[in-house]
XYZ file of C-alpha atoms in Angstrom:
235
model
C -90.323 -28.460 -4.181
C -89.252 -29.318 -0.633
C -89.089 -33.010 -1.528
C -86.834 -32.236 -4.494
C -84.565 -30.111 -2.296
C -84.404 -32.868 0.339
C -83.524 -35.492 -2.287
C -80.815 -33.216 -3.676
C -79.304 -32.764 -0.215
C -79.188 -36.526 0.380
C -77.668 -37.100 -3.069
C -74.916 -34.613 -2.243
C -74.259 -36.395 1.049
C -74.077 -39.741 -0.740
C -71.518 -38.342 -3.186
C -69.379 -37.201 -0.264
C -69.491 -40.762 1.071
C -68.220 -42.311 -2.191
C -64.501 -42.356 -1.172
C -65.454 -44.032 2.112
C -67.686 -46.618 0.428
C -65.107 -47.419 -2.260
C -62.325 -47.839 0.309
C -64.539 -50.206 2.324
C -65.137 -52.311 -0.802
C -61.404 -52.369 -1.561
C -60.694 -53.492 2.006
C -63.087 -56.434 1.763
C -61.609 -57.468 -1.601
C -57.872 -57.128 -0.903
C -57.356 -57.478 2.868
C -58.528 -61.118 3.148
C -56.008 -62.192 0.501
C -53.114 -64.187 1.965
C -50.705 -62.378 -0.354
C -51.651 -58.972 1.117
C -48.773 -57.745 3.354
C -49.512 -56.745 6.930
C -48.751 -53.057 6.385
C -51.140 -53.003 3.438
C -53.904 -54.598 5.526
C -53.399 -51.948 8.206
C -53.556 -49.169 5.607
C -56.673 -50.609 3.995
C -58.315 -51.032 7.410
C -57.876 -47.429 8.542
C -58.338 -45.739 5.141
C -62.179 -45.694 5.280
C -62.032 -44.029 8.710
C -59.697 -41.351 7.366
C -62.125 -40.752 4.493
C -64.850 -40.131 7.077
C -62.645 -37.312 8.381
C -62.458 -35.836 4.882
C -66.252 -36.186 4.631
C -66.599 -33.931 7.679
C -64.081 -31.410 6.360
C -65.867 -31.386 2.981
C -68.716 -29.505 4.674
C -66.442 -26.506 5.149
C -66.628 -26.667 8.920
C -64.633 -24.244 11.050
C -62.810 -26.650 13.342
C -61.949 -23.860 15.773
C -65.569 -23.134 16.669
C -67.388 -26.471 16.409
C -66.590 -28.605 19.436
C -68.606 -31.602 18.220
C -66.656 -31.710 14.973
C -63.392 -31.641 16.921
C -64.464 -34.545 19.129
C -65.798 -36.533 16.181
C -62.592 -36.214 14.168
C -60.503 -36.976 17.258
C -62.573 -40.119 17.835
C -62.139 -41.167 14.214
C -58.384 -40.596 14.281
C -57.936 -42.612 17.475
C -60.106 -45.336 15.905
C -57.800 -45.367 12.868
C -54.797 -45.696 15.192
C -56.567 -48.558 16.968
C -57.143 -50.265 13.620
C -53.438 -50.065 12.833
C -52.380 -51.487 16.222
C -54.933 -54.294 16.098
C -54.055 -55.248 12.531
C -50.279 -55.226 12.923
C -50.124 -56.877 16.359
C -48.981 -60.499 16.470
C -50.271 -60.976 20.018
C -53.691 -62.173 21.094
C -54.249 -59.102 23.241
C -53.523 -55.665 21.776
C -53.324 -53.214 24.663
C -52.346 -50.325 22.365
C -55.218 -50.960 19.977
C -57.833 -51.287 22.701
C -56.447 -48.182 24.414
C -56.831 -46.170 21.207
C -60.438 -47.297 20.822
C -61.074 -46.556 24.489
C -59.897 -42.974 23.983
C -62.058 -42.760 20.854
C -65.106 -43.738 22.911
C -64.299 -41.020 25.454
C -64.387 -38.458 22.637
C -67.652 -39.908 21.319
C -69.192 -39.748 24.799
C -68.281 -36.065 24.997
C -69.580 -35.502 21.475
C -73.030 -36.999 22.167
C -73.242 -35.057 25.427
C -75.074 -35.655 28.710
C -78.543 -34.460 27.670
C -81.053 -35.982 27.640
C -79.927 -38.226 30.480
C -82.413 -41.054 29.757
C -81.640 -43.365 32.681
C -84.009 -45.994 31.270
C -81.831 -46.387 28.178
C -78.769 -46.563 30.422
C -80.349 -49.282 32.574
C -81.250 -51.266 29.448
C -77.641 -51.139 28.211
C -76.309 -52.045 31.670
C -78.347 -55.263 31.481
C -76.912 -56.058 28.035
C -73.353 -55.250 29.157
C -73.677 -57.340 32.311
C -74.942 -60.364 30.380
C -72.053 -60.012 27.946
C -69.509 -59.656 30.756
C -70.789 -62.815 32.432
C -70.330 -64.661 29.152
C -66.890 -63.185 28.378
C -65.662 -63.703 31.939
C -65.741 -67.462 31.405
C -63.248 -67.041 28.550
C -61.009 -64.704 30.559
C -60.990 -66.843 33.708
C -57.401 -67.936 33.095
C -56.326 -64.521 31.814
C -56.617 -62.382 34.936
C -54.613 -59.369 33.623
C -57.099 -58.967 30.774
C -60.220 -59.026 32.926
C -59.966 -55.515 34.345
C -59.038 -53.978 31.013
C -62.038 -55.761 29.469
C -64.276 -54.372 32.216
C -63.013 -50.827 31.624
C -63.348 -51.060 27.855
C -66.854 -52.525 27.975
C -67.870 -49.772 30.414
C -66.592 -47.146 27.975
C -68.288 -48.547 24.892
C -71.470 -49.164 26.882
C -71.479 -45.531 28.038
C -70.883 -44.386 24.465
C -73.828 -46.465 23.231
C -75.976 -45.057 26.061
C -75.214 -41.454 25.135
C -75.696 -42.233 21.430
C -79.120 -43.758 22.077
C -80.334 -41.387 24.799
C -82.154 -39.215 22.267
C -84.184 -42.045 20.729
C -84.344 -45.136 22.962
C -87.531 -44.975 25.068
C -87.813 -41.353 23.935
C -90.729 -39.961 21.919
C -88.791 -36.862 20.819
C -86.487 -38.414 18.256
C -85.188 -37.491 14.816
C -83.636 -39.399 11.949
C -80.173 -38.012 12.768
C -80.463 -39.149 16.384
C -81.686 -42.541 15.184
C -78.578 -42.889 13.003
C -76.457 -42.214 16.085
C -78.386 -44.813 18.093
C -77.949 -47.494 15.434
C -74.286 -46.554 15.058
C -73.627 -46.880 18.786
C -75.394 -50.240 18.966
C -73.533 -51.576 15.920
C -70.228 -50.467 17.443
C -71.072 -52.582 20.490
C -71.966 -55.554 18.295
C -68.706 -55.196 16.376
C -66.470 -54.949 19.444
C -68.340 -57.641 21.374
C -67.990 -59.991 18.401
C -64.303 -59.078 18.112
C -63.710 -59.891 21.790
C -65.513 -63.234 21.488
C -63.423 -64.060 18.431
C -60.191 -63.131 20.230
C -60.776 -64.707 23.635
C -63.443 -67.391 23.259
C -63.786 -68.970 19.841
C -63.248 -67.794 16.252
C -66.315 -66.218 14.699
C -67.211 -68.032 11.503
C -68.022 -64.885 9.529
C -65.201 -62.535 10.494
C -66.432 -60.034 7.897
C -69.313 -59.293 10.258
C -66.913 -57.528 12.614
C -65.579 -55.169 9.954
C -68.974 -54.615 8.309
C -70.713 -53.593 11.538
C -67.697 -51.485 12.538
C -67.626 -49.454 9.326
C -71.396 -49.022 9.285
C -71.290 -47.883 12.912
C -68.617 -45.267 12.216
C -70.482 -44.028 9.152
C -73.793 -43.658 11.016
C -72.140 -41.952 14.000
C -70.504 -39.493 11.613
C -73.745 -38.912 9.703
C -75.716 -38.463 12.909
C -73.486 -35.577 13.916
C -73.741 -33.844 10.557
C -76.897 -31.858 9.921
C -77.474 -32.712 6.261
C -80.158 -30.090 5.858
C -78.143 -27.114 7.041
C -74.739 -28.651 6.219
C -73.190 -27.676 9.534
C -72.131 -29.599 12.564
C -74.480 -29.078 15.487
C -72.758 -27.163 18.255
């Protein structure tokens, strides 16, 4: 009986994700077309993120009382704004887009919270971030104004990944929801690190990897915050 109830709950959650999944498929089909106008690409890029907001609201959450829901939706909305700026910019460096994503990570950091601290997970991610910075710094050697902004942004996304993984990485007391958040935070790092390499170092052969890991990261972060059993956002 419990297994049937659990399967029903997950089926309901999957149905709520259908608009998001369909919009992601439409993006991958239409956006790469050369005939697709820039404004349409920007709309297609941010539409899945907006559908994640509707997924949260579909749970009937009182936005006035659930602080995590507020921070999650704020992070998603700033991510959507970042998508628009990055897609429509004709410059190599998009300060507005990266700023929007930086603010989104601040909201995600607050959403995941400071407990458990898990310094071991933080130290592990510091090693990964440092290795990446050493690699990226070679590409930014002649672009001094971008170096400090890259340092700040990588620090933000690294902190977000740390807080997302603090409940599972090197931690015996984990749950599936926390694991989703951990994977989401790590995939967000992979997506943005690959994006930066593609922008500043050399073009990534499979550019779809950036979008695929980004959308999966946002979906898992959203799902990790939603308690699918009780259908409420954890306070």
